[in-house]
Amino acid sequence: MSESPFELVTVPGGACSLRSREHGETFHPGIGPMEEARILHVAQHRLAERLDRPFMIWDVGLGAGANALAMIEAIVALEIKDACVQMRSFDKTLEPLRFALKHADDLRYPVRWRREIEELLIRGKVEIGSVMWVLEPGDFLERIKQWTASGPNAVMFDPYSPAANPGMWKHEVFQAIRENAAADCTLTTYSRSTVTRARLLQAGWCVGRGAATGEKTETTVAATRLDRLRDPLRRDWLERVKRSRAVGLTEEGITPEVLAGQLAACAQMRAE
């Protein structure tokens, strides 16, 4: 029998999580799957203020399902009458979710939702309260280039890291999400890197600092509307861009100084 591509590990916060042997990365490595999902994604999308209309969530990087389940639990707990929510979970593989289901007792967070996860894996969709959860397997960028359904109001962006999965962190990915996004859309991600934030700004997002999640002192929140950000990046952040020597920050022939000048012209920086 071949060795599983995943293994169970205990993260510093004491929770059990998955580690990818192929990528050498642990899912939710600091405080654990559900706690991180609630702080990073659920809370920062401010659901209680926004679920008064049909609402679309994109779960980009389904993984072992913690982000999606944390979001579902939060929506169910709100008990908003007539809420109508769709959540589309994108990933190339469903193996992490299958592994999580198999090891539900160790991970704990899937236990409550065993039946629903099984139905999701069999049928590709499952209804949980006011949430219709749908799988979107395959190459993310190719799928959304052909997207014709409603665009997202909230995006949980949680693929493997730029080092392990650089293709998912390109400017064109953030631009494609922005082009499909609803007029009022927020995006949350664990990355706080200058490269990620610069690419989001280049793609037309307003970008701000997000909540701390254990080992990370801050994360990143992006939005289609500046007023959705509690701590937007200001012009002084552009000094970080100028000093950066990160590989891939700019295209060939464009220096960090030139990029900073370009970003200074975006609406967010001009709003000061």
C-alpha positions as a printed NumPy array, in Angstrom:
array([[  0.   ,   0.   ,   0.   ],
       [  1.4  ,   3.394,  -0.978],
       [  2.052,   5.953,   1.734],
       [ -0.6  ,   8.651,   2.16 ],
       [  0.402,  12.084,   0.815],
       [ -0.798,  13.544,   4.133],
       [ -0.106,  12.945,   7.805],
       [ -1.57 ,  14.183,  11.071],
       [  0.457,  16.654,  13.133],
       [ -0.085,  18.677,  16.286],
       [  0.373,  22.427,  15.731],
       [  1.77 ,  24.808,  18.393],
       [ -1.743,  25.779,  19.469],
       [ -2.386,  22.171,  20.456],
       [ -4.869,  21.3  ,  17.715],
       [ -4.511,  18.433,  15.252],
       [ -4.031,  19.309,  11.59 ],
       [ -2.785,  17.896,   8.291],
       [  0.658,  18.121,   6.79 ],
       [  1.314,  17.632,   3.089],
       [  4.307,  15.385,   2.605],
       [  4.616,  16.488,  -1.028],
       [  4.754,  20.209,  -0.288],
       [  6.206,  20.018,   3.206],
       [  3.482,  22.378,   4.459],
       [  1.078,  22.116,   7.38 ],
       [ -2.508,  23.284,   6.98 ],
       [ -3.297,  26.084,   9.47 ],
       [  0.107,  25.704,  11.16 ],
       [ -0.252,  28.08 ,  14.092],
       [ -3.394,  27.881,  16.195],
       [ -5.165,  25.082,  14.355],
       [ -7.71 ,  24.679,  11.566],
       [-10.957,  26.007,  13.008],
       [ -9.551,  28.743,  15.203],
       [ -7.493,  30.149,  12.356],
       [-10.409,  29.883,   9.927],
       [-12.698,  31.787,  12.281],
       [-10.211,  34.623,  12.844],
       [ -8.726,  34.896,   9.363],
       [-11.762,  34.268,   7.205],
       [-15.104,  34.204,   9.011],
       [-14.737,  37.271,  11.246],
       [-13.091,  39.475,   8.631],
       [-15.908,  39.018,   6.105],
       [-18.367,  40.548,   8.615],
       [-21.193,  38.207,   7.667],
       [-23.792,  39.578,  10.073],
       [-23.731,  42.892,   8.193],
       [-23.954,  41.382,   4.738],
       [-26.251,  38.353,   4.575],
       [-29.395,  40.339,   3.815],
       [-29.288,  39.327,   0.136],
       [-28.185,  36.341,  -1.982],
       [-24.526,  35.818,  -1.086],
       [-21.789,  33.946,  -2.946],
       [-18.626,  32.674,  -1.234],
       [-15.586,  31.377,  -3.097],
       [-13.485,  28.973,  -1.043],
       [-10.241,  28.991,  -3.033],
       [ -8.143,  26.091,  -1.796],
       [-10.684,  23.73 ,  -0.215],
       [ -7.941,  21.604,   1.323],
       [ -9.27 ,  19.641,   4.283],
       [-12.42 ,  21.745,   4.529],
       [-11.788,  23.705,   7.729],
       [-12.365,  27.134,   6.19 ],
       [-15.587,  26.031,   4.517],
       [-16.935,  24.331,   7.644],
       [-16.056,  27.308,   9.855],
       [-17.944,  29.562,   7.457],
       [-20.952,  27.232,   7.392],
       [-21.035,  26.994,  11.188],
       [-20.956,  30.785,  11.484],
       [-23.799,  31.239,   8.988],
       [-25.921,  28.56 ,  10.668],
       [-25.326,  30.197,  14.071],
       [-26.496,  33.611,  12.813],
       [-29.977,  32.191,  12.172],
       [-30.712,  34.884,   9.6  ],
       [-34.181,  34.301,   8.209],
       [-34.343,  33.776,   4.439],
       [-30.544,  33.913,   4.038],
       [-29.557,  32.445,   0.673],
       [-25.88 ,  31.515,   0.487],
       [-23.87 ,  29.597,  -2.083],
       [-20.331,  28.476,  -1.35 ],
       [-18.161,  27.192,  -4.192],
       [-15.054,  25.289,  -3.089],
       [-12.226,  25.177,  -5.627],
       [ -9.333,  22.721,  -5.565],
       [ -7.395,  20.498,  -7.942],
       [ -7.731,  17.528,  -5.617],
       [-10.233,  16.284,  -3.056],
       [ -7.71 ,  14.036,  -1.32 ],
       [ -7.135,  16.337,   1.695],
       [-10.884,  16.415,   2.366],
       [-11.114,  12.631,   2.034],
       [ -8.182,  12.274,   4.438],
       [ -9.858,  14.656,   6.896],
       [-13.075,  12.647,   6.761],
       [-11.173,   9.41 ,   7.371],
       [ -9.429,  10.97 ,  10.382],
       [-12.387,  13.006,  11.622],
       [-12.082,  11.812,  15.224],
       [ -8.472,  12.99 ,  15.434],
       [ -9.112,  16.321,  13.729],
       [-12.423,  16.802,  15.577],
       [-13.823,  19.599,  13.402],
       [-15.257,  17.271,  10.69 ],
       [-17.099,  15.042,  13.189],
       [-20.256,  17.151,  13.293],
       [-20.436,  17.201,   9.506],
       [-19.516,  13.616,   8.561],
       [-22.75 ,  12.919,   6.701],
       [-22.668,  16.232,   4.836],
       [-19.036,  15.78 ,   3.78 ],
       [-19.788,  12.28 ,   2.537],
       [-22.71 ,  13.62 ,   0.478],
       [-20.568,  16.44 ,  -0.875],
       [-17.894,  14.006,  -2.025],
       [-20.449,  11.728,  -3.661],
       [-22.8  ,  14.272,  -5.256],
       [-20.566,  17.315,  -5.589],
       [-22.955,  19.45 ,  -3.571],
       [-24.816,  19.451,  -0.271],
       [-27.322,  21.758,   1.398],
       [-26.63 ,  22.727,   5.007],
       [-29.187,  25.123,   6.453],
       [-29.247,  28.19 ,   4.216],
       [-25.932,  27.25 ,   2.562],
       [-25.619,  25.341,  -0.701],
       [-22.039,  23.99 ,  -0.739],
       [-20.76 ,  23.031,  -4.191],
       [-17.454,  21.508,  -5.295],
       [-15.556,  23.092,  -8.186],
       [-12.693,  20.649,  -8.912],
       [ -9.986,  21.399, -11.471],
       [ -7.659,  24.233, -12.393],
       [ -8.914,  27.363, -10.631],
       [ -7.832,  29.962, -13.18 ],
       [ -9.204,  28.011, -16.112],
       [-12.551,  27.588, -14.354],
       [-13.05 ,  31.235, -13.499],
       [-11.946,  32.435, -16.923],
       [-15.093,  30.699, -18.154],
       [-17.255,  31.668, -15.17 ],
       [-20.814,  32.694, -16.032],
       [-22.574,  32.362, -12.645],
       [-22.848,  35.103, -10.038],
       [-19.556,  36.513,  -8.807],
       [-18.348,  36.234,  -5.212],
       [-19.226,  38.536,  -2.34 ],
       [-16.54 ,  36.879,  -0.204],
       [-13.363,  35.032,  -1.144],
       [-11.377,  32.829,   1.226],
       [ -8.037,  32.63 ,  -0.577],
       [ -6.058,  29.774,   0.943],
       [ -3.978,  27.78 ,  -1.554],
       [ -0.559,  26.345,  -0.763],
       [  2.101,  29.019,  -0.236],
       [  3.713,  30.986,  -3.089],
       [  6.844,  28.872,  -2.667],
       [  4.932,  25.602,  -3.148],
       [  2.252,  26.814,  -5.555],
       [  3.477,  29.988,  -7.315],
       [  0.916,  29.789, -10.109],
       [ -1.941,  30.568,  -7.717],
       [ -0.352,  33.801,  -6.53 ],
       [  0.138,  35.481,  -9.888],
       [ -1.294,  38.875, -10.769],
       [ -3.596,  37.276, -13.349],
       [ -5.265,  35.144, -10.663],
       [ -6.099,  38.148,  -8.475],
       [ -7.2  ,  40.07 , -11.558],
       [ -9.509,  37.268, -12.692],
       [-11.123,  37.116,  -9.251],
       [-11.526,  40.916,  -9.268],
       [-13.151,  40.854, -12.705],
       [-15.685,  38.272, -11.516],
       [-16.288,  39.813,  -8.083],
       [-19.566,  41.363,  -7.02 ],
       [-19.65 ,  45.121,  -6.475],
       [-19.259,  44.527,  -2.741],
       [-16.664,  41.795,  -2.282],
       [-14.016,  41.054,   0.321],
       [-11.029,  38.706,   0.046],
       [ -9.037,  37.285,   2.947],
       [ -5.695,  35.496,   2.827],
       [ -2.996,  34.421,   5.248],
       [ -0.203,  36.007,   3.192],
       [  1.076,  39.374,   4.393],
       [  3.912,  39.579,   1.873],
       [  4.723,  42.738,  -0.042],
       [  4.488,  40.75 ,  -3.281],
       [  0.964,  39.518,  -2.559],
       [ -0.27 ,  42.937,  -1.528],
       [  1.314,  44.635,  -4.53 ],
       [ -0.279,  42.159,  -6.909],
       [ -3.688,  42.653,  -5.321],
       [ -3.355,  46.417,  -5.724],
       [ -2.253,  45.999,  -9.326],
       [ -5.321,  43.847,  -9.955],
       [ -7.654,  46.622,  -8.802],
       [ -8.329,  45.614,  -5.205],
       [ -8.235,  47.922,  -2.202],
       [ -5.85 ,  46.275,   0.263],
       [ -5.442,  46.398,   4.021],
       [ -3.851,  44.7  ,   6.991],
       [ -5.795,  41.834,   8.508],
       [ -6.036,  40.185,  11.917],
       [ -3.21 ,  38.32 ,  13.605],
       [ -3.5  ,  34.527,  13.647],
       [ -1.112,  33.05 ,  16.148],
       [  2.276,  32.87 ,  14.441],
       [  1.353,  35.669,  12.008],
       [  1.202,  39.179,  13.445],
       [ -1.041,  40.248,  10.58 ],
       [ -2.775,  38.855,   7.509],
       [ -4.279,  40.551,   4.455],
       [ -7.787,  41.717,   3.617],
       [ -8.718,  43.058,   0.175],
       [-12.002,  44.553,  -0.968],
       [-13.74 ,  46.133,  -3.911],
       [-14.725,  49.017,  -1.615],
       [-12.237,  50.954,   0.49 ],
       [-14.775,  51.421,   3.283],
       [-14.768,  47.648,   3.892],
       [-11.168,  47.83 ,   5.163],
       [-10.504,  48.573,   8.818],
       [ -6.768,  49.161,   8.34 ],
       [ -6.055,  50.045,   4.683],
       [ -2.5  ,  50.349,   3.448],
       [ -1.377,  53.973,   3.188],
       [  1.206,  55.724,   1.057],
       [  3.938,  55.078,   3.636],
       [  3.614,  51.344,   2.812],
       [  5.006,  52.118,  -0.645],
       [  8.398,  52.636,   0.972],
       [  8.391,  48.897,   1.699],
       [  7.824,  48.243,  -2.011],
       [ 10.741,  50.48 ,  -2.948],
       [ 13.057,  48.63 ,  -0.566],
       [ 11.868,  45.166,  -1.505],
       [ 14.132,  42.812,  -3.401],
       [ 11.663,  39.932,  -3.371],
       [ 11.882,  37.666,  -6.391],
       [  8.856,  38.137,  -8.629],
       [  7.787,  41.494,  -7.207],
       [  7.979,  43.184, -10.589],
       [  8.003,  42.251, -14.236],
       [ 11.254,  42.262, -16.162],
       [ 12.445,  45.798, -16.753],
       [ 10.362,  47.361, -13.955],
       [ 12.198,  48.283, -10.783],
       [ 10.592,  48.328,  -7.321],
       [ 10.834,  52.12 ,  -7.415],
       [  8.85 ,  52.266, -10.653],
       [  6.283,  49.817,  -9.299],
       [  5.847,  51.944,  -6.17 ],
       [  5.184,  54.928,  -8.402],
       [  2.55 ,  52.985, -10.315],
       [  0.854,  51.842,  -7.117],
       [  0.852,  55.411,  -5.814],
       [ -1.55 ,  56.254,  -8.64 ],
       [ -4.196,  53.734,  -7.578],
       [ -7.42 ,  55.085,  -6.091],
       [ -6.646,  53.787,  -2.593],
       [ -3.39 ,  55.719,  -2.333],
       [ -4.902,  58.86 ,  -3.851],
       [ -7.726,  58.776,  -1.289],
       [ -5.483,  60.036,   1.538]])
